Coordinates of C-alpha atoms and ligand atoms in Angstrom, one line a residue:
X1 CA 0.0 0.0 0.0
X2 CA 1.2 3.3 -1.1
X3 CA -0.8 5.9 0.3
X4 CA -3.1 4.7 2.9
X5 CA -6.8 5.8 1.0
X6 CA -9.4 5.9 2.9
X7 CA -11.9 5.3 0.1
X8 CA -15.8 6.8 0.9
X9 CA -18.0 5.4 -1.5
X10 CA -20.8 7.5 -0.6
X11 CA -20.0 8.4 2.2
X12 CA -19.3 4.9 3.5
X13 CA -17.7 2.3 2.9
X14 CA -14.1 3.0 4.6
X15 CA -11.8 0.5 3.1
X16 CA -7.5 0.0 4.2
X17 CA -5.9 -0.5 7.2
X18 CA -5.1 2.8 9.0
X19 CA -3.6 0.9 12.0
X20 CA -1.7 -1.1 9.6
X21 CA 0.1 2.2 8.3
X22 CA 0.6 3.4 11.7
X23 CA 2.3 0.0 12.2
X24 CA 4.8 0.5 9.3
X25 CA 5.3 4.0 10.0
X26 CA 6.6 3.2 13.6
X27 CA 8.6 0.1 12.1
X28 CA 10.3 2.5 10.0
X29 CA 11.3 4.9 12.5
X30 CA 12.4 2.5 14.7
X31 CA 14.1 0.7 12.3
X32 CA 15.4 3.7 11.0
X33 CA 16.7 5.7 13.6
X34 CA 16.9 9.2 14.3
X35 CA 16.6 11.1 11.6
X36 CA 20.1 13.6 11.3
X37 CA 19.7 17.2 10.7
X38 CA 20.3 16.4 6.6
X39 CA 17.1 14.2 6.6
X40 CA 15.2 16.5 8.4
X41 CA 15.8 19.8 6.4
X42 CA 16.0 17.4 3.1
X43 CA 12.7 16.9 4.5
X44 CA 11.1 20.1 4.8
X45 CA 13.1 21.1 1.5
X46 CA 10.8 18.3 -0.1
X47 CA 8.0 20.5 1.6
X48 CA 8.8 23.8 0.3
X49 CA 9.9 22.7 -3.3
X50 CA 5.8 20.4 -3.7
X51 CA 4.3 23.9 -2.9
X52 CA 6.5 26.0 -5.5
X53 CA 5.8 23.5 -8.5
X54 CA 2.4 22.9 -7.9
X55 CA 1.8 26.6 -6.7
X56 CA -0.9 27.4 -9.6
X57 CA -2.4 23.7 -9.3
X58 CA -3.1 24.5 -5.6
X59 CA -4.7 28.1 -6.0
X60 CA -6.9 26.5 -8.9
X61 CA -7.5 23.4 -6.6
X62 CA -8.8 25.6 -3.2
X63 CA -10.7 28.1 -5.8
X64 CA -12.8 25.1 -7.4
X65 CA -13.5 23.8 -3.4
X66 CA -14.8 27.3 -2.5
X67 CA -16.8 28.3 -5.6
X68 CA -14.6 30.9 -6.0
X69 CA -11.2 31.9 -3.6
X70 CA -9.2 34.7 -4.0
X71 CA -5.9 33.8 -5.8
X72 CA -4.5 36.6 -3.9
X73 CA -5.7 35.0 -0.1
X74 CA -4.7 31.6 -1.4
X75 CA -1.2 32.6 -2.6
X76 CA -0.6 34.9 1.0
X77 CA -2.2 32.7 3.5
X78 CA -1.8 29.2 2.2
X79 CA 1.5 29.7 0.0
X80 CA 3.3 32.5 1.2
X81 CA 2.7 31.4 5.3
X82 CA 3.4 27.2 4.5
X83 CA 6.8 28.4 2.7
X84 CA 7.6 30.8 5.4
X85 CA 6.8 28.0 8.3
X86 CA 9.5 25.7 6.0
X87 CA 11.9 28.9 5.7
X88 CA 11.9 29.4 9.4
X89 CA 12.0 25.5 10.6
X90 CA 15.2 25.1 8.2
X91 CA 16.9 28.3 9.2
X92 CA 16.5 26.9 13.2
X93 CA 16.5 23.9 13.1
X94 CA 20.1 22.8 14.0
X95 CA 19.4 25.3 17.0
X96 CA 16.0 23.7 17.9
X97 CA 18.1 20.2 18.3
X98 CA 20.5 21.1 20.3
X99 CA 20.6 19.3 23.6
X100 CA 19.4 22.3 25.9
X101 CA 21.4 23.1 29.2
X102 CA 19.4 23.7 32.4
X103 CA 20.8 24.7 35.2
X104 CA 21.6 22.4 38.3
X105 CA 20.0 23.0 42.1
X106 CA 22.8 23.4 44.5
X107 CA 22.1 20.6 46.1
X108 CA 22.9 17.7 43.5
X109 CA 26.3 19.8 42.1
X110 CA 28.5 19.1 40.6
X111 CA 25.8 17.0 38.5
X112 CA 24.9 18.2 35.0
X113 CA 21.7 18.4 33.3
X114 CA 20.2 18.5 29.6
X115 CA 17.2 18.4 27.9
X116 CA 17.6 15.7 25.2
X117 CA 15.1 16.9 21.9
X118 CA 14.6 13.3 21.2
X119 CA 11.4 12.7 18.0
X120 CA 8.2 11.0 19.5
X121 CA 7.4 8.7 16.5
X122 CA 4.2 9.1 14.4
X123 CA 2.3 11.9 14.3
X124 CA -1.4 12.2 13.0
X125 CA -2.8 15.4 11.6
X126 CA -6.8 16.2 11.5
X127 CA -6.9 19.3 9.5
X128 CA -10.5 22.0 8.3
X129 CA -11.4 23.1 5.1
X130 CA -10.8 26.9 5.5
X131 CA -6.9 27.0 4.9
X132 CA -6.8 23.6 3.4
X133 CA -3.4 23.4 2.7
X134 CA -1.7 25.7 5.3
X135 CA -3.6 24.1 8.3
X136 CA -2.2 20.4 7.2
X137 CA 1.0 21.6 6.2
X138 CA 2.2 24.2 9.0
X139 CA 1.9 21.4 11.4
X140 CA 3.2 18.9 9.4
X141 CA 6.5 21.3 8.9
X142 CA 6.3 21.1 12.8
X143 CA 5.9 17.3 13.1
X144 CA 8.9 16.9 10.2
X145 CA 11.5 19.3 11.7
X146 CA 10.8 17.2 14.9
X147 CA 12.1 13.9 13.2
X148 CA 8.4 12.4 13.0
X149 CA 6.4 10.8 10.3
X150 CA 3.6 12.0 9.7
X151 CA -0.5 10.8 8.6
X152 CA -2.6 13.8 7.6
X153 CA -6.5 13.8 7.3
X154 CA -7.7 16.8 6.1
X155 CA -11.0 17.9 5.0
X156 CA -13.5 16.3 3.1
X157 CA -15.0 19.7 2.4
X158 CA -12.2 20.8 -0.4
X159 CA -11.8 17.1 -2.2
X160 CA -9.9 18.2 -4.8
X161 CA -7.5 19.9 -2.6
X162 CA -7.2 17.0 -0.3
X163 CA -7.0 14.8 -3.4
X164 CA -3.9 17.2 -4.9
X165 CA -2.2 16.9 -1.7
X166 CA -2.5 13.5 -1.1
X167 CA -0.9 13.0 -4.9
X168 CA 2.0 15.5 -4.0
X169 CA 2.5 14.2 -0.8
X170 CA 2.6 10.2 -2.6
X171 CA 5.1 12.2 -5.2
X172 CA 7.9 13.5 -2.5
X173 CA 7.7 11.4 0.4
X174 CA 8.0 7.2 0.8
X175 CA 4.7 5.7 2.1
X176 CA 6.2 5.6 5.6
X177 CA 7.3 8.8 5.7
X178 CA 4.2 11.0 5.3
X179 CA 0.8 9.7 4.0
X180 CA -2.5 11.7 3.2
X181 CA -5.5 9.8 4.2
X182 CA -8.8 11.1 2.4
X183 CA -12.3 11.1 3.9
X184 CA -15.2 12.5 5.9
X185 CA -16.2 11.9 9.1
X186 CA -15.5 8.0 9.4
X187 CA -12.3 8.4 8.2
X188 CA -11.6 11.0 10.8
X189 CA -13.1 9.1 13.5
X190 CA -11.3 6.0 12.6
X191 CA -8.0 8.2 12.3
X192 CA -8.5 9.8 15.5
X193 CA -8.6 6.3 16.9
X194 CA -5.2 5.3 16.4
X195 CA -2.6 5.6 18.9
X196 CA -0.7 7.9 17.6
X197 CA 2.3 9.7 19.4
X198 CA 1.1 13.1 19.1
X199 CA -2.1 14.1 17.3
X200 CA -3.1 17.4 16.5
X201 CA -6.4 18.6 15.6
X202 CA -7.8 21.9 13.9
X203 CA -11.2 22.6 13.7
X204 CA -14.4 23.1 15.5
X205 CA -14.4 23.0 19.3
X206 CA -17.6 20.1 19.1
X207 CA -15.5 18.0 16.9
X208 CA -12.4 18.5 19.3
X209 CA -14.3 17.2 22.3
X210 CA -14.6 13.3 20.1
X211 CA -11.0 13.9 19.0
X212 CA -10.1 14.2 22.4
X213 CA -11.8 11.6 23.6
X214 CA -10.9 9.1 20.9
X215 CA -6.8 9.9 21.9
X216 CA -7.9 9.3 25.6
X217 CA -8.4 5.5 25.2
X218 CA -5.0 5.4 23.7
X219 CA -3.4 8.5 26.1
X220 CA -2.0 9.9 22.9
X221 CA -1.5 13.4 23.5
X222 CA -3.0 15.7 21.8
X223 CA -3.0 19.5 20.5
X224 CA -6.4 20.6 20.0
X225 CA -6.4 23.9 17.5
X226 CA -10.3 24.9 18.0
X227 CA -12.6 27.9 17.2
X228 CA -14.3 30.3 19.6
X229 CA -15.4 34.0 18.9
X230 CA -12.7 36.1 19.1
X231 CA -14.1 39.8 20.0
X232 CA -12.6 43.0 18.8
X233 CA -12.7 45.8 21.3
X234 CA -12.3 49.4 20.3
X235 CA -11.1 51.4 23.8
X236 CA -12.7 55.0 23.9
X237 CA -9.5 56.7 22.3
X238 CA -8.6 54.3 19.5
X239 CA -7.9 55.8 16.2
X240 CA -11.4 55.1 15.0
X241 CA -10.2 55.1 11.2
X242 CA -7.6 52.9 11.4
X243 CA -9.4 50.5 13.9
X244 CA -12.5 50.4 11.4
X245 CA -9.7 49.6 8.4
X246 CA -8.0 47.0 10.1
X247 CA -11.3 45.0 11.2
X248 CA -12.7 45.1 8.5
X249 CA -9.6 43.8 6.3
X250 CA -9.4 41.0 9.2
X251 CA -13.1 40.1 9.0
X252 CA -13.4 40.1 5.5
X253 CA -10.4 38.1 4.1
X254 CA -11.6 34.7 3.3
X255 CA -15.2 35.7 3.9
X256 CA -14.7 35.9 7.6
X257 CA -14.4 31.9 7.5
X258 CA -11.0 32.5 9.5
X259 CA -10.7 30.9 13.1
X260 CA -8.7 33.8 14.6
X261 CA -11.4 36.1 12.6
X262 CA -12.9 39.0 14.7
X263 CA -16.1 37.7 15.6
X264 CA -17.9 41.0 17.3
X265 CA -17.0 44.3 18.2
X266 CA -16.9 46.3 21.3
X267 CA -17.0 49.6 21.1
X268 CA -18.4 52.8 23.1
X269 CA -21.8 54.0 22.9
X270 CA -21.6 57.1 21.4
X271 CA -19.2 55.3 18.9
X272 CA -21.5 53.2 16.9
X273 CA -22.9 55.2 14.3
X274 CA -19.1 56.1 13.2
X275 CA -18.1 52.6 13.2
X276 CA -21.3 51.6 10.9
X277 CA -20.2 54.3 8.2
X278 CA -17.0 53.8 8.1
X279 CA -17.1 49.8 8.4
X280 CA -19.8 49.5 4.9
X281 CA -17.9 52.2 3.2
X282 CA -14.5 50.3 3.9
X283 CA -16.1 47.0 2.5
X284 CA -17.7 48.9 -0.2
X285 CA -14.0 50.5 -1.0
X286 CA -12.2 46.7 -0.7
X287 CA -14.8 44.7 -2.7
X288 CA -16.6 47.0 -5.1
X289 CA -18.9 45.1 -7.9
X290 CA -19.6 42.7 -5.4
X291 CA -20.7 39.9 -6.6
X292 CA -18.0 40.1 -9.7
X293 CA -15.0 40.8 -7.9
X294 CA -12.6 38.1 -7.7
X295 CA -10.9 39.5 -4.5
X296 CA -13.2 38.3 -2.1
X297 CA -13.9 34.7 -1.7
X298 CA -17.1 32.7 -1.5
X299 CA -18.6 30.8 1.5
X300 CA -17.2 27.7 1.0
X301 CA -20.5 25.4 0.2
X302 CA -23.9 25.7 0.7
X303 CA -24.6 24.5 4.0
X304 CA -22.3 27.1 5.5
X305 CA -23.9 29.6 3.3
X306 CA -27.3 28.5 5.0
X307 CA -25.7 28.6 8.6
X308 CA -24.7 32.0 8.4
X309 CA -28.1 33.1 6.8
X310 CA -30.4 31.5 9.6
X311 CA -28.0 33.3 11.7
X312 CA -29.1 36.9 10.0
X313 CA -33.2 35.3 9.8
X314 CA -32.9 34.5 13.6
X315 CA -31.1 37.8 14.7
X316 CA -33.6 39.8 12.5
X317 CA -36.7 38.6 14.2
X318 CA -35.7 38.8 17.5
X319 CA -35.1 42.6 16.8
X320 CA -31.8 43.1 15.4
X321 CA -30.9 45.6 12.7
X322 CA -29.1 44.0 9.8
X323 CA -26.9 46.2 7.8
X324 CA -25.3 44.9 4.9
X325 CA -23.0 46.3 2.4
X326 CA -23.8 44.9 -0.3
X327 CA -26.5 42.5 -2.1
X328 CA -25.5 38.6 -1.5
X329 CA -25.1 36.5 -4.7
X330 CA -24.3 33.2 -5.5
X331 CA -22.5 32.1 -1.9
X332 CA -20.6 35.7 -1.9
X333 CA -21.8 36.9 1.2
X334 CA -21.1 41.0 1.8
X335 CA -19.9 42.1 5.4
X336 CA -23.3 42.2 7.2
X337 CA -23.7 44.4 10.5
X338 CA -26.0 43.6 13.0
X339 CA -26.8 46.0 15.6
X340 CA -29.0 45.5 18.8
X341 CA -28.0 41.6 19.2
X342 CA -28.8 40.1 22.6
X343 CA -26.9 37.2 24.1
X344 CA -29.2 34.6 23.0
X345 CA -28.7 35.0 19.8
X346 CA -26.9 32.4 17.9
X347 CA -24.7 35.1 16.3
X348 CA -23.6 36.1 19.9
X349 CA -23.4 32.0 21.3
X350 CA -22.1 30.6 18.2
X351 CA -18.7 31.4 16.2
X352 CA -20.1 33.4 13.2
X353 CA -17.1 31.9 10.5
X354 CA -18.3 34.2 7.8
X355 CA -18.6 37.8 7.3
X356 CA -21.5 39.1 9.6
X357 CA -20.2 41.4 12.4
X358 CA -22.0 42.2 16.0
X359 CA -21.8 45.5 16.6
X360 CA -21.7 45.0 20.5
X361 CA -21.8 48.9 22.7
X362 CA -20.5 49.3 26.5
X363 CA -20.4 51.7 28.8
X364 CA -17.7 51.7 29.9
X365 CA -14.2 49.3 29.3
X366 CA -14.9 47.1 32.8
X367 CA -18.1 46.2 30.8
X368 CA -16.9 45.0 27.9
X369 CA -14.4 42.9 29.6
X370 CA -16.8 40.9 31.6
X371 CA -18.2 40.6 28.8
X372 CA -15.7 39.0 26.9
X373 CA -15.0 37.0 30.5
X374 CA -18.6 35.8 30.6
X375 CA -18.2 33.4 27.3
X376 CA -15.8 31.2 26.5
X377 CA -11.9 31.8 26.5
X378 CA -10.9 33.3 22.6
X379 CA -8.5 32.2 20.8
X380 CA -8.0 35.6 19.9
X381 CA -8.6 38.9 21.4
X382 CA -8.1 42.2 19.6
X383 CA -7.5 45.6 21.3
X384 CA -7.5 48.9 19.6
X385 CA -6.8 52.1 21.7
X386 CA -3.8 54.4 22.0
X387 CA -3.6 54.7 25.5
X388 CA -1.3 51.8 26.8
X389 CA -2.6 51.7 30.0
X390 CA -5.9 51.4 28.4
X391 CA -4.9 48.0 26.1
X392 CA -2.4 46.5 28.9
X393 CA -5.6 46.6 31.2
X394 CA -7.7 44.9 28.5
X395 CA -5.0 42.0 28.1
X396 CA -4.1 41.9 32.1
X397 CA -7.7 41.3 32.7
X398 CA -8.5 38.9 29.5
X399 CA -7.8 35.5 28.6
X400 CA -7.4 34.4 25.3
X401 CA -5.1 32.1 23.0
X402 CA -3.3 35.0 21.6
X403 CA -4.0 38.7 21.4
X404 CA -3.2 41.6 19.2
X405 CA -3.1 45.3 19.6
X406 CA -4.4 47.8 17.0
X407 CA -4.9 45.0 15.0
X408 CA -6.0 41.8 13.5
X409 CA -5.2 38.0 12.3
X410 CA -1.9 38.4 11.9
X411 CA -0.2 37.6 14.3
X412 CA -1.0 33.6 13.2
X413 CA 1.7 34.7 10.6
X414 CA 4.8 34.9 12.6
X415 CA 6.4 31.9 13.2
X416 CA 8.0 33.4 16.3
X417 CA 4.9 33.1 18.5
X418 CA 3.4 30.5 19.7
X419 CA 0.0 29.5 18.1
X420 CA -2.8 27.9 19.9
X421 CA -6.1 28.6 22.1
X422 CA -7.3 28.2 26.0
X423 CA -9.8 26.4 27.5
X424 CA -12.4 25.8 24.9
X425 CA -10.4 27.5 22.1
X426 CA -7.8 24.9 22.3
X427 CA -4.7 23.6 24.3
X428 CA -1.5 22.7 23.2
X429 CA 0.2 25.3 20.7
X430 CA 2.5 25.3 17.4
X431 CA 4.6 27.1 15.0
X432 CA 7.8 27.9 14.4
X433 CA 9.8 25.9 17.9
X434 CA 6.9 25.8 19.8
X435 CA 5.5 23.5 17.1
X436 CA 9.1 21.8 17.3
X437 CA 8.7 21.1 20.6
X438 CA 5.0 20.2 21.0
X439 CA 5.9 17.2 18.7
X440 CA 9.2 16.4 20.5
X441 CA 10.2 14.4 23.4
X442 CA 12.4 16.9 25.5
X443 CA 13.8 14.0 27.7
X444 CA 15.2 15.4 31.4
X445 CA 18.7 13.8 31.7
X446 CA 21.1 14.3 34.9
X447 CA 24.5 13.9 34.4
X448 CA 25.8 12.2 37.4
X449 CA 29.5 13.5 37.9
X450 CA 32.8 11.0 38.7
X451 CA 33.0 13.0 41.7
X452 CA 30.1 13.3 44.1
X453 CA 29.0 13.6 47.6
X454 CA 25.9 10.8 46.9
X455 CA 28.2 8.2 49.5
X456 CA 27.6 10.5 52.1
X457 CA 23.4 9.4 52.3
X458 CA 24.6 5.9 51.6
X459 CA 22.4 3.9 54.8
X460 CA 22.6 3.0 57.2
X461 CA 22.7 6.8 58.0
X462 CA 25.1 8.1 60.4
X463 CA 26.2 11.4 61.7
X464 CA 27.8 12.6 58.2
X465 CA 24.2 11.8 57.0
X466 CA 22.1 13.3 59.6
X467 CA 24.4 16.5 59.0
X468 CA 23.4 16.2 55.4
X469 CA 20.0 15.9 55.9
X470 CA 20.0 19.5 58.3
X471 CA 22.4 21.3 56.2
X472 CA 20.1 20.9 53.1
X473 CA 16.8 21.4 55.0
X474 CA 18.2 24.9 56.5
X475 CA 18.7 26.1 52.9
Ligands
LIG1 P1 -14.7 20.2 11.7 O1 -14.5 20.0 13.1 O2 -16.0 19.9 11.1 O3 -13.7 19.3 10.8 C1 -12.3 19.3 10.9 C2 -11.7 18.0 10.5 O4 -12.2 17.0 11.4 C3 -12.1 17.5 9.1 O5 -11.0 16.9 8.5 C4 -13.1 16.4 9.4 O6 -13.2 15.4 8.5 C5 -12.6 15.9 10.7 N1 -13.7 15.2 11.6 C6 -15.0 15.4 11.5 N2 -15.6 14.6 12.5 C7 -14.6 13.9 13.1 C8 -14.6 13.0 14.2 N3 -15.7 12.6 14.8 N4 -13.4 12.6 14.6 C9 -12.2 13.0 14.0 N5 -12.2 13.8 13.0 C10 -13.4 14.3 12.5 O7 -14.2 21.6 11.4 P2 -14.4 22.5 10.1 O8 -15.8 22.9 10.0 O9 -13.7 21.8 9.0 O10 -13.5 23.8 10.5 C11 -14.0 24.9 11.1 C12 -13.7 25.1 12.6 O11 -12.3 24.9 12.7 C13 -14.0 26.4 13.1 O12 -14.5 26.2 14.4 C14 -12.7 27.1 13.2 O13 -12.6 28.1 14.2 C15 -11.8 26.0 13.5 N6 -10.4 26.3 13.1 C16 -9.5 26.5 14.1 C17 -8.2 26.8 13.7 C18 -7.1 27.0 14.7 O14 -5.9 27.0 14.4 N7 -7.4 27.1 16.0 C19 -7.9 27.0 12.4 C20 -8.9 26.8 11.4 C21 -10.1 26.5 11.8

């Protein structure tokens, strides 16, 4: 077997042997041994040089999937961020594994002790449909630089971009080396039954709870990447203009269906009205012609496409005023404002994953934090003011999987930080070495020295001992 297919005739029938691949896999790498710094950046170079060469087969592959994707979104936040995660592994890796020195308690000197980056084995990968190629390859880059192999599941919901990556996958790497296995939900459960070394999982927080509790039978450990809605507060002397820019940019690029997407906005009273003008001209200045204009992406099928409409149906019958920019067409959905939500609305419960935008007012700033305290942990937060007292507060008093300041989204783009949610919004984090080490063993070793007082506590204990024993509990 080649590339271990999960074939779904119609949605059923799961054929191959998944725990049989696993089996092989961990063969191999046991068989195999360690895999040297060459292997590892030959690797990732085997990563980087699939996504160059088949760089206009993927944006045509992710377009067809969505009914229409942006080649610019797809060549910045699937190309441009996978190459970049593959730049940055192979520029650090020799650094990453490095044995690491930690320093020794006084007590057990003149001992020495490291932390040995040793690779865990096989890691599986459950990967969404929203960044279809980024959110199975970032973490593969991870699980690779690590000295892993690797099985990736990623959506049914883009086949032909699953498909393509299985067939570049089969073209660069050995079948126990990295494997793609296609399917829907079967597959996944069946995938997320194996025991892995490390699995990680993107996608929705539901879904994460059956991943997680599929690895618990085996206690494979597990990085859960999750959704959440991640709120967008304007403090009373942001730059109103700018703040308004950047949120909307944020919310609409890739038709909101972004996990670190803002999801509402909180903003002062007196503020609204501003923030309503300037948000639908901004979205009428980005995407003009809507629904012609090839810039902004559609939802991705129809049953999204009917999620986020029942949302707008619900919300307007309860009372809410909807406000959208433009006319929807086909499954281009404009930026859609809703003003006077309440909490029980399923657009303030629910992650929105599409472009509609609460329009959330407070008081005061305490007010909009205990809001943002009352739901679930984000797994972004986004502050917008001037006055750094004013944002410090916001992120002293907050807690969310990452947070940026008079801005949006990006900061899943730099390799140097950490990526990952809290509490419901996910545990566990990657990119760049945190991604090296979440898929590493970093094994404690004590270097015991030639020389050593250890004879001293040697029983039966005697004076020297009992000497010992007072000395070190004085410290
Ligand atoms: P989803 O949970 O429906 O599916 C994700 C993957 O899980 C797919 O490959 C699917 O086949 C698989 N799957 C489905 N049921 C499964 C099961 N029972 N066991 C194992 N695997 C199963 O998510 P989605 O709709 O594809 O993605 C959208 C969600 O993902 C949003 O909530 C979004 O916020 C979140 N997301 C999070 C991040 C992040 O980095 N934190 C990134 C992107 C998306």
């Amino acid at each position: 077997m080649s590339i271990a297919n999960v074939a779904e005739h119609e949605g059923r029938e799961l054929a191959v042997d998944l725990s049989g691949q696993l089996r092989s896999m961990r063969a191999a790498h046991e068989r195999d041994g360690v895999a040297n710094l060459a292997l590892r950046r030959d690797r990732l170079g085997r990563i980087a040089a699939m996504v160059r060469q088949n760089q206009d087969a993927i944006v045509a592959a992710i377009d067809a999937d969505f009914g229409g994707r942006s080649r610019e979104e797809t060549l910045l936040a699937e190309i441009f961020t996978s190459l970049s995660s593959v730049r940055h592994a192979r520029g650090h890796l020799a650094k990453w594994m490095r044995p690491r020195r930690r320093a020794m308690d006084l007590a057990f000197m003149p001992a020495r002790a490291r932390l040995l980056p040793q690779p865990l084995g096989v890691v599986g990968i459950i990967s969404p449909w929203n960044y279809p190629l980024l959110l199975a390859l970032s973490p593969l880059v991870g699980a690779l630089a690590a000295g892993n192999r690797a099985m990736v599941k990623p959506s049914e919901f883009t086949p032909r971009t699953s498909k393509l990556l299985a067939e570049m996958i089969g073209e660069k790497f050995s079948a126990d080396e990295v494997v793609v296995v296609q399917g829907g939900v079967e597959a996944g459960a069946a995938f997320a039954a194996l025991p892995f070394d490390h699995l990680l999982y993107t996608g929705s927080t539901n879904v994460g709870r059956k991943v997680m509790a599929a690895a618990a039978t085996n206690l494979t450990p597990v990085t859960l990447e999750l959704g959440g809605k991640s709120p967008a507060i304007i403090a009373p002397d942001a730059a109103l203009d700018a703040a308004v820019t950047s949120i909307v940019r944020g919310k609409l690029f890739n038709a909101g269906q972004t996990c670190v997407a803002p999801d509402y906005v909180l903003l002062p009273e007196g503020q609204v009205d501003g923030f309503v003008e300037k948000a639908l001209a901004a979205a009428a200045n980005f995407y003009p012609d809507l629904p012609d204009n090839p810039d902004y992406s559609s939802i991705v099928n129809q049953a999204q496409f009917d999620r986020l409409r029942a949302m707008v149906v619900e919300a307007e019958a309860q009372g809410a005023r909807v406000m959208p920019a433009a006319e929807a067409a086909g499954r281009k959905l404009p930026l859609t404002l809703l003003l006077d939500t309440t909490a029980g609305m399923a657009v303030r419960r629910e992650e929105i994953f599409g472009p509609l935008l609460p329009i959330v007012p407070y008081d005061d700033l305490a007010q909009a934090i205990d809001l943002v305290n009352g739901g679930d942990r984000p797994l972004a937060l986004y502050v917008y003011g001037r006055d750094r007292s004013m944002t410090d507060r916001v992120l002293d008093e907050t807690v969310s999987g990452g947070a940026v300041v008079n801005d949006c989204l990006i900061h899943g783009g730099v390799e140097n930080l950490p990526f990952g949610g809290v509490g419901a919004s996910g545990m566990g984090q990657y990119h760049g070495q945190d991604g090296f080490d979440t898929f590493t063993k970093l094994k404690p070793v004590l270097y015991q020295s030639r020389l050593n007082a250890m004879w001293i506590l040697n029983p039966p204990y005697g004076g020297m001992a009992k000497g010992l024993i007072k000395l070190l509990l004085k410290r």
